[in-house]
Structure formats: structure tokens, C-alpha cells
Short mmCIF file of C-alpha atoms in Angstrom, two decimals:
data_model
loop_
_atom_site.label_atom_id
_atom_site.label_comp_id
_atom_site.label_asym_id
_atom_site.label_seq_id
_atom_site.Cartn_x
_atom_site.Cartn_y
_atom_site.Cartn_z
CA MET J 1 -25.08 -41.27 -5.29
CA SER J 2 -27.51 -38.97 -3.44
CA VAL J 3 -29.59 -36.36 -5.24
CA ALA J 4 -27.59 -33.57 -3.57
CA ALA J 5 -24.25 -35.12 -4.58
CA GLU J 6 -25.44 -35.61 -8.15
CA PHE J 7 -26.66 -32.01 -8.30
CA ALA J 8 -23.30 -30.77 -6.99
CA ARG J 9 -21.39 -32.90 -9.50
CA THR J 10 -23.51 -31.61 -12.37
CA GLY J 11 -22.90 -28.04 -11.25
CA LEU J 12 -19.15 -28.55 -11.08
CA ASN J 13 -19.14 -30.15 -14.53
CA PHE J 14 -21.08 -27.17 -15.88
CA LEU J 15 -18.57 -24.68 -14.43
CA SER J 16 -15.66 -26.76 -15.70
CA ASP J 17 -17.09 -26.82 -19.21
CA LEU J 18 -17.67 -23.06 -19.07
CA ILE J 19 -14.11 -22.23 -17.97
CA TYR J 20 -12.29 -24.94 -19.92
CA PRO J 21 -14.22 -25.70 -23.12
CA ARG J 22 -13.65 -29.23 -24.40
CA ALA J 23 -13.40 -30.35 -28.00
CA CYS J 24 -14.61 -33.62 -29.43
CA LEU J 25 -11.61 -35.87 -30.02
CA HIS J 26 -12.90 -36.93 -33.44
CA CYS J 27 -14.56 -33.94 -35.12
CA GLY J 28 -12.85 -31.18 -33.13
CA ASP J 29 -16.06 -29.27 -32.42
CA VAL J 30 -16.26 -27.61 -29.03
CA LEU J 31 -18.64 -29.60 -26.87
CA LYS J 32 -21.72 -27.78 -25.68
CA ILE J 33 -21.74 -26.71 -22.07
CA GLY J 34 -22.71 -29.69 -19.96
CA GLU J 35 -22.62 -32.12 -22.90
CA ARG J 36 -21.27 -35.49 -21.88
CA SER J 37 -21.66 -38.42 -24.20
CA PRO J 38 -22.76 -41.74 -22.63
CA SER J 39 -20.04 -43.86 -21.01
CA ILE J 40 -17.17 -42.04 -22.71
CA ARG J 41 -17.64 -38.50 -21.46
CA ASP J 42 -15.12 -35.77 -22.18
CA VAL J 43 -14.03 -37.57 -25.37
CA PHE J 44 -16.71 -37.42 -28.06
CA CYS J 45 -19.69 -35.25 -28.77
CA HIS J 46 -23.01 -37.09 -28.87
CA GLY J 47 -22.96 -37.17 -32.65
CA CYS J 48 -19.54 -38.81 -32.91
CA PHE J 49 -20.28 -41.18 -30.05
CA HIS J 50 -23.29 -42.51 -31.92
CA THR J 51 -21.16 -43.26 -34.99
CA LEU J 52 -19.38 -46.04 -33.10
CA LYS J 53 -20.21 -49.20 -35.01
CA PRO J 54 -20.87 -52.44 -33.13
CA VAL J 55 -19.33 -55.60 -34.57
CA GLU J 56 -22.65 -57.45 -34.34
CA GLN J 57 -24.59 -57.67 -37.56
CA SER J 58 -27.97 -59.14 -38.43
CA CYS J 59 -26.07 -61.94 -40.19
CA GLY J 60 -24.44 -62.99 -36.90
CA VAL J 61 -20.88 -63.66 -35.80
CA CYS J 62 -18.66 -66.68 -35.23
CA PRO J 63 -19.37 -67.90 -31.66
CA VAL J 64 -15.64 -68.34 -31.03
CA CYS J 65 -13.69 -65.48 -32.63
CA ALA J 66 -16.69 -63.15 -33.14
CA VAL J 67 -15.86 -62.40 -36.78
CA PRO J 68 -19.04 -61.05 -38.42
CA TYR J 69 -20.57 -63.16 -41.18
CA LEU J 70 -21.31 -61.51 -44.51
CA SER J 71 -24.59 -63.33 -45.07
CA GLU J 72 -27.19 -65.26 -43.14
CA ALA J 73 -26.22 -68.47 -44.94
CA ALA J 74 -23.52 -69.27 -42.37
CA LEU J 75 -26.09 -69.63 -39.59
CA SER J 76 -29.01 -70.87 -41.67
CA HIS J 77 -28.61 -74.50 -40.54
CA SER J 78 -26.71 -74.14 -37.28
CA PRO J 79 -26.67 -71.25 -34.76
CA ASN J 80 -23.24 -72.44 -33.57
CA HIS J 81 -21.61 -72.47 -37.00
CA LEU J 82 -17.88 -71.68 -36.77
CA CYS J 83 -15.99 -69.57 -39.28
CA GLY J 84 -13.49 -71.31 -41.55
CA MET J 85 -10.49 -70.15 -39.51
CA CYS J 86 -11.87 -71.50 -36.23
CA ARG J 87 -12.78 -74.82 -37.89
CA GLU J 88 -9.37 -75.27 -39.50
CA ASP J 89 -7.25 -73.97 -36.62
CA PRO J 90 -9.33 -73.75 -33.41
CA PRO J 91 -7.93 -71.26 -30.90
CA LEU J 92 -7.37 -72.27 -27.30
CA PHE J 93 -9.52 -69.45 -26.01
CA SER J 94 -13.20 -70.26 -25.46
CA HIS J 95 -14.56 -67.19 -27.19
CA ALA J 96 -13.78 -63.58 -28.06
CA ILE J 97 -15.67 -60.45 -27.00
CA ILE J 98 -15.04 -57.56 -29.40
CA PRO J 99 -17.75 -54.90 -29.23
CA PHE J 100 -16.80 -52.42 -31.95
CA ARG J 101 -15.42 -52.09 -35.45
CA TYR J 102 -12.12 -50.26 -35.86
CA GLU J 103 -13.67 -47.31 -37.68
CA GLY J 104 -14.35 -43.61 -37.44
CA ALA J 105 -14.36 -41.94 -34.04
CA LEU J 106 -13.02 -45.00 -32.25
CA VAL J 107 -9.91 -45.00 -34.47
CA SER J 108 -9.25 -41.39 -33.45
CA ALA J 109 -9.46 -42.31 -29.78
CA LEU J 110 -7.35 -45.46 -30.02
CA HIS J 111 -4.70 -43.73 -32.14
CA ALA J 112 -4.45 -40.83 -29.67
CA PHE J 113 -4.31 -43.28 -26.76
CA LYS J 114 -1.72 -45.62 -28.24
CA TYR J 115 0.54 -43.37 -30.30
CA LYS J 116 0.10 -39.87 -28.85
CA LYS J 117 0.35 -40.93 -25.20
CA LYS J 118 -3.14 -39.71 -24.31
CA THR J 119 -3.28 -42.17 -21.44
CA TYR J 120 -6.26 -40.41 -19.86
CA LEU J 121 -8.31 -42.14 -22.58
CA ALA J 122 -7.70 -45.53 -20.98
CA LYS J 123 -10.59 -45.15 -18.53
CA PRO J 124 -13.35 -44.07 -20.96
CA LEU J 125 -12.22 -46.64 -23.53
CA ALA J 126 -12.17 -49.34 -20.85
CA HIS J 127 -15.71 -48.31 -19.91
CA LEU J 128 -16.83 -49.08 -23.46
CA LEU J 129 -15.29 -52.55 -23.21
CA ALA J 130 -16.37 -53.29 -19.64
CA SER J 131 -19.98 -52.46 -20.49
CA ARG J 132 -19.98 -55.49 -22.80
CA LEU J 133 -18.35 -57.79 -20.23
CA THR J 134 -20.81 -57.57 -17.35
CA SER J 135 -22.16 -61.08 -18.00
CA CYS J 136 -18.68 -62.58 -18.46
CA ARG J 137 -17.94 -64.84 -15.50
CA VAL J 138 -14.16 -64.90 -15.07
CA ASP J 139 -11.78 -65.11 -12.12
CA GLN J 140 -9.07 -62.63 -13.04
CA VAL J 141 -7.95 -60.19 -15.72
CA VAL J 142 -4.65 -60.39 -17.63
CA ALA J 143 -3.28 -58.02 -20.26
CA ILE J 144 -1.25 -58.84 -23.35
CA PRO J 145 2.26 -57.72 -22.35
CA LEU J 146 4.71 -55.63 -24.35
CA HIS J 147 8.30 -56.69 -24.88
CA PRO J 148 10.62 -54.61 -22.62
CA LYS J 149 12.17 -52.95 -25.67
CA ARG J 150 8.79 -51.84 -27.00
CA PHE J 151 7.74 -50.77 -23.50
CA ARG J 152 10.79 -48.50 -23.21
CA MET J 153 9.92 -46.89 -26.52
CA ARG J 154 6.21 -46.37 -25.76
CA GLU J 155 6.61 -45.86 -21.99
CA PHE J 156 3.33 -47.60 -21.22
CA ASN J 157 1.38 -50.71 -22.17
CA GLN J 158 -1.99 -49.70 -23.57
CA ALA J 159 -3.45 -53.17 -23.05
CA LEU J 160 -2.46 -53.14 -19.38
CA LEU J 161 -4.02 -49.72 -18.80
CA LEU J 162 -7.26 -50.93 -20.37
CA ALA J 163 -7.15 -54.19 -18.40
CA ALA J 164 -6.53 -52.36 -15.11
CA HIS J 165 -9.62 -50.19 -15.55
CA VAL J 166 -11.73 -53.12 -16.78
CA ALA J 167 -10.72 -55.16 -13.73
CA LYS J 168 -11.65 -52.31 -11.40
CA MET J 169 -14.98 -51.70 -13.14
CA LEU J 170 -15.88 -55.40 -12.93
CA SER J 171 -14.50 -55.82 -9.37
CA LEU J 172 -12.04 -58.47 -10.53
CA PRO J 173 -8.38 -59.02 -9.60
CA LEU J 174 -5.78 -57.87 -12.12
CA ASN J 175 -2.90 -60.33 -12.51
CA ILE J 176 0.08 -58.32 -13.79
CA ASP J 177 2.52 -61.23 -13.43
CA ALA J 178 0.66 -63.88 -15.42
CA LEU J 179 2.44 -63.30 -18.73
CA THR J 180 5.68 -61.78 -19.90
CA ARG J 181 6.83 -61.22 -23.46
CA VAL J 182 10.11 -62.98 -24.22
CA LYS J 183 10.20 -62.47 -27.99
CA ALA J 184 10.34 -59.06 -29.62
CA ALA J 185 8.09 -59.32 -32.64
CA PRO J 186 8.47 -56.88 -35.55
CA SER J 187 5.62 -54.56 -36.44
CA GLN J 188 2.77 -56.64 -37.83
CA VAL J 189 1.72 -53.92 -40.27
CA GLY J 190 2.04 -55.30 -43.78
CA LEU J 191 2.56 -58.90 -42.69
CA SER J 192 0.44 -61.69 -44.15
CA ARG J 193 -1.83 -63.68 -41.86
CA LYS J 194 0.77 -66.45 -41.76
CA GLY J 195 3.49 -63.91 -41.05
CA ARG J 196 1.55 -62.48 -38.14
CA TYR J 197 1.10 -65.92 -36.61
CA THR J 198 4.78 -66.75 -37.09
CA SER J 199 5.95 -63.45 -35.60
CA VAL J 200 4.22 -64.09 -32.25
CA LYS J 201 4.86 -67.83 -31.99
CA GLY J 202 6.58 -68.48 -28.65
CA ALA J 203 6.38 -64.79 -27.77
CA PHE J 204 4.98 -65.27 -24.26
CA PHE J 205 5.96 -67.04 -21.06
CA ALA J 206 3.86 -67.69 -17.96
CA LEU J 207 5.74 -66.23 -15.00
CA GLN J 208 3.63 -67.69 -12.20
CA PRO J 209 1.68 -70.76 -13.35
CA GLU J 210 0.46 -71.41 -9.83
CA ALA J 211 -1.35 -68.05 -9.85
CA ILE J 212 -3.45 -68.93 -12.90
CA LYS J 213 -3.84 -72.70 -12.55
CA GLY J 214 -7.49 -73.67 -12.53
CA TYR J 215 -8.77 -70.14 -13.10
CA HIS J 216 -10.90 -68.65 -15.87
CA ILE J 217 -8.82 -65.80 -17.32
CA LEU J 218 -10.00 -62.74 -19.21
CA LEU J 219 -7.15 -61.79 -21.57
CA VAL J 220 -7.31 -58.18 -22.77
CA ASP J 221 -5.82 -56.36 -25.75
CA ASP J 222 -6.78 -53.12 -27.48
CA VAL J 223 -7.41 -54.24 -31.09
CA TYR J 224 -8.12 -57.62 -32.69
CA THR J 225 -6.93 -58.03 -36.29
CA THR J 226 -6.10 -61.64 -37.15
CA GLY J 227 -6.21 -62.72 -33.51
CA ALA J 228 -2.64 -64.03 -33.67
CA THR J 229 -1.48 -62.25 -30.50
CA LEU J 230 -4.51 -63.19 -28.39
CA ARG J 231 -4.40 -66.75 -29.69
CA GLU J 232 -0.75 -67.09 -28.64
CA GLY J 233 -1.41 -65.48 -25.27
CA ALA J 234 -4.32 -67.84 -24.63
CA LYS J 235 -2.20 -70.80 -25.69
CA THR J 236 0.47 -69.85 -23.15
CA LEU J 237 -2.06 -69.40 -20.35
CA MET J 238 -3.78 -72.69 -21.09
CA GLY J 239 -0.41 -74.44 -21.27
CA ALA J 240 0.38 -73.06 -17.82
CA GLY J 241 -2.78 -74.58 -16.34
CA ALA J 242 -5.54 -72.01 -16.80
CA HIS J 243 -8.98 -73.65 -16.74
CA LYS J 244 -10.37 -71.41 -19.47
CA VAL J 245 -9.45 -68.23 -21.34
CA THR J 246 -11.85 -65.64 -22.73
CA VAL J 247 -10.28 -62.91 -24.83
CA ALA J 248 -11.49 -59.35 -25.20
CA ALA J 249 -10.50 -56.37 -27.30
CA LEU J 250 -12.18 -53.04 -27.81
CA ALA J 251 -12.23 -53.08 -31.61
CA ARG J 252 -11.91 -55.43 -34.57
CA ARG J 253 -9.81 -54.25 -37.46
CA ASP J 254 -10.59 -55.78 -40.85
CA PHE J 255 -7.57 -57.73 -42.07
CA VAL J 256 -6.49 -56.99 -45.62
CA GLN J 257 -4.11 -59.61 -47.04
#
């Protein structure tokens, strides 16, 4: 962007903020004129943006599912130490990329996006995810699909909206026909870990195996809790001939049994 174009854009943003004051989605404070928080502008004030908590900790994470370790002991003898879940029941995806914890300001944004139909949030939220995927070498992007019944109720698939923006930001093709959901799973809220895995078993079907065969797929969802949904989606893609599957979600929610 040229200096003149950037100056014009800044001026227009200033006038827009003056005429139509914006409020931070999390704290509700009116944003200062011209204030635009990094990479997720028009959503949070700078203060709330900087409360977003990365998943990474000094103690490290599992190299497969990216669950954060509680102490340094897990990696004290091996930098590639897997968590107990990935050792006992290895997923068919190669690794997970989950940048943030499901806490604070990000919960406000995801809740408004998913349950209040604030679909304009898809782009800034996707920007947060895409910024952590720039070194991810994949061939195409696929979203976790909704069952048609759930889609009719919600009227949009939040994972697909995120995936579409991520694909555009990373200049990758979006494959909307890779997976379909053939099993309507009940709400996973309140289910045990085993119940969550059972509820999504056999939930997906690969519509066009020839379109994914031999490719490295990036499978996108909004939130990672136990990983049951992404595990099953990856299993279906690998069974249909995908060369490799990397999974990505914007936030990790702590699972409470």
C-alpha cells in the first residue's frame, strides 16, 4: 500500500470512528478515536486484546495435540515427549495448532460469533489463527462440517467461515466438499471424554476422496476441547487417502470431567 493510500485509509477510519463510535466487544468501553487493536481491529480495545492468553507455556506442550504441560518434568528427558492421551490413543492428525486459551476476551468474541450470529467476527478471528499458520505447509483447507439439522438451526457454519478466511489469508484453496456430516451428534456439553468420542464416531463421510487423495490437509474448527471432533475428521480424511492432516483451532478449552 502506498503512503498516500495508507494516509487516506487512516483518515477515513478516523472519520468513521468519530461518527460511529465503536465499543470493545469484551469490556464495552467506547474505543478511542482511531484506536485499532493489532490484527483484530474493530473488536477489542488494546487492553482487552493484550489479555488474550497464548496456549504456549514455559513448561511446553505436547508436540501432537498441543496440550500444555503443567511442569517441566514432561520434557526434561525428551523434547518430543507425548502426553498420555497421544501415547495411549494416537490421533491420525500429525499435529495440532491451537494458539490461544479459551478465556476472557476471546470467549466473548467466540460466543458472539457462534451463538449471537455476529458473523462479521469471522474475519478478525481468522486473522488471529492465520497469523500462527504462516509456516504451516499444507495443500488445502477443510472445515469441520455441521450436520444439516444443526446448520438449519444456526444458519451458518462457524468453522467454515473461519476456514474460508484462513484459506484466503494464506492463499490456499478451500475444499468445501471434502467432508460432510452424516451423524447428528447431541450437544457435547456435560459429556464425559468417552462420551464425546462416542458421540462423533462415524460422524463424517468423505464426499470426494479423489479431491483429497495425496494432499496435506489443514482441518479447521473453532474450539478444541477433548479433540474428539478433529480426531474423527482427521481419521475420515486419512481413510479417504489424504497424505497428511494438520488440525487447527483458535482456542483450547480446558476439559473438566
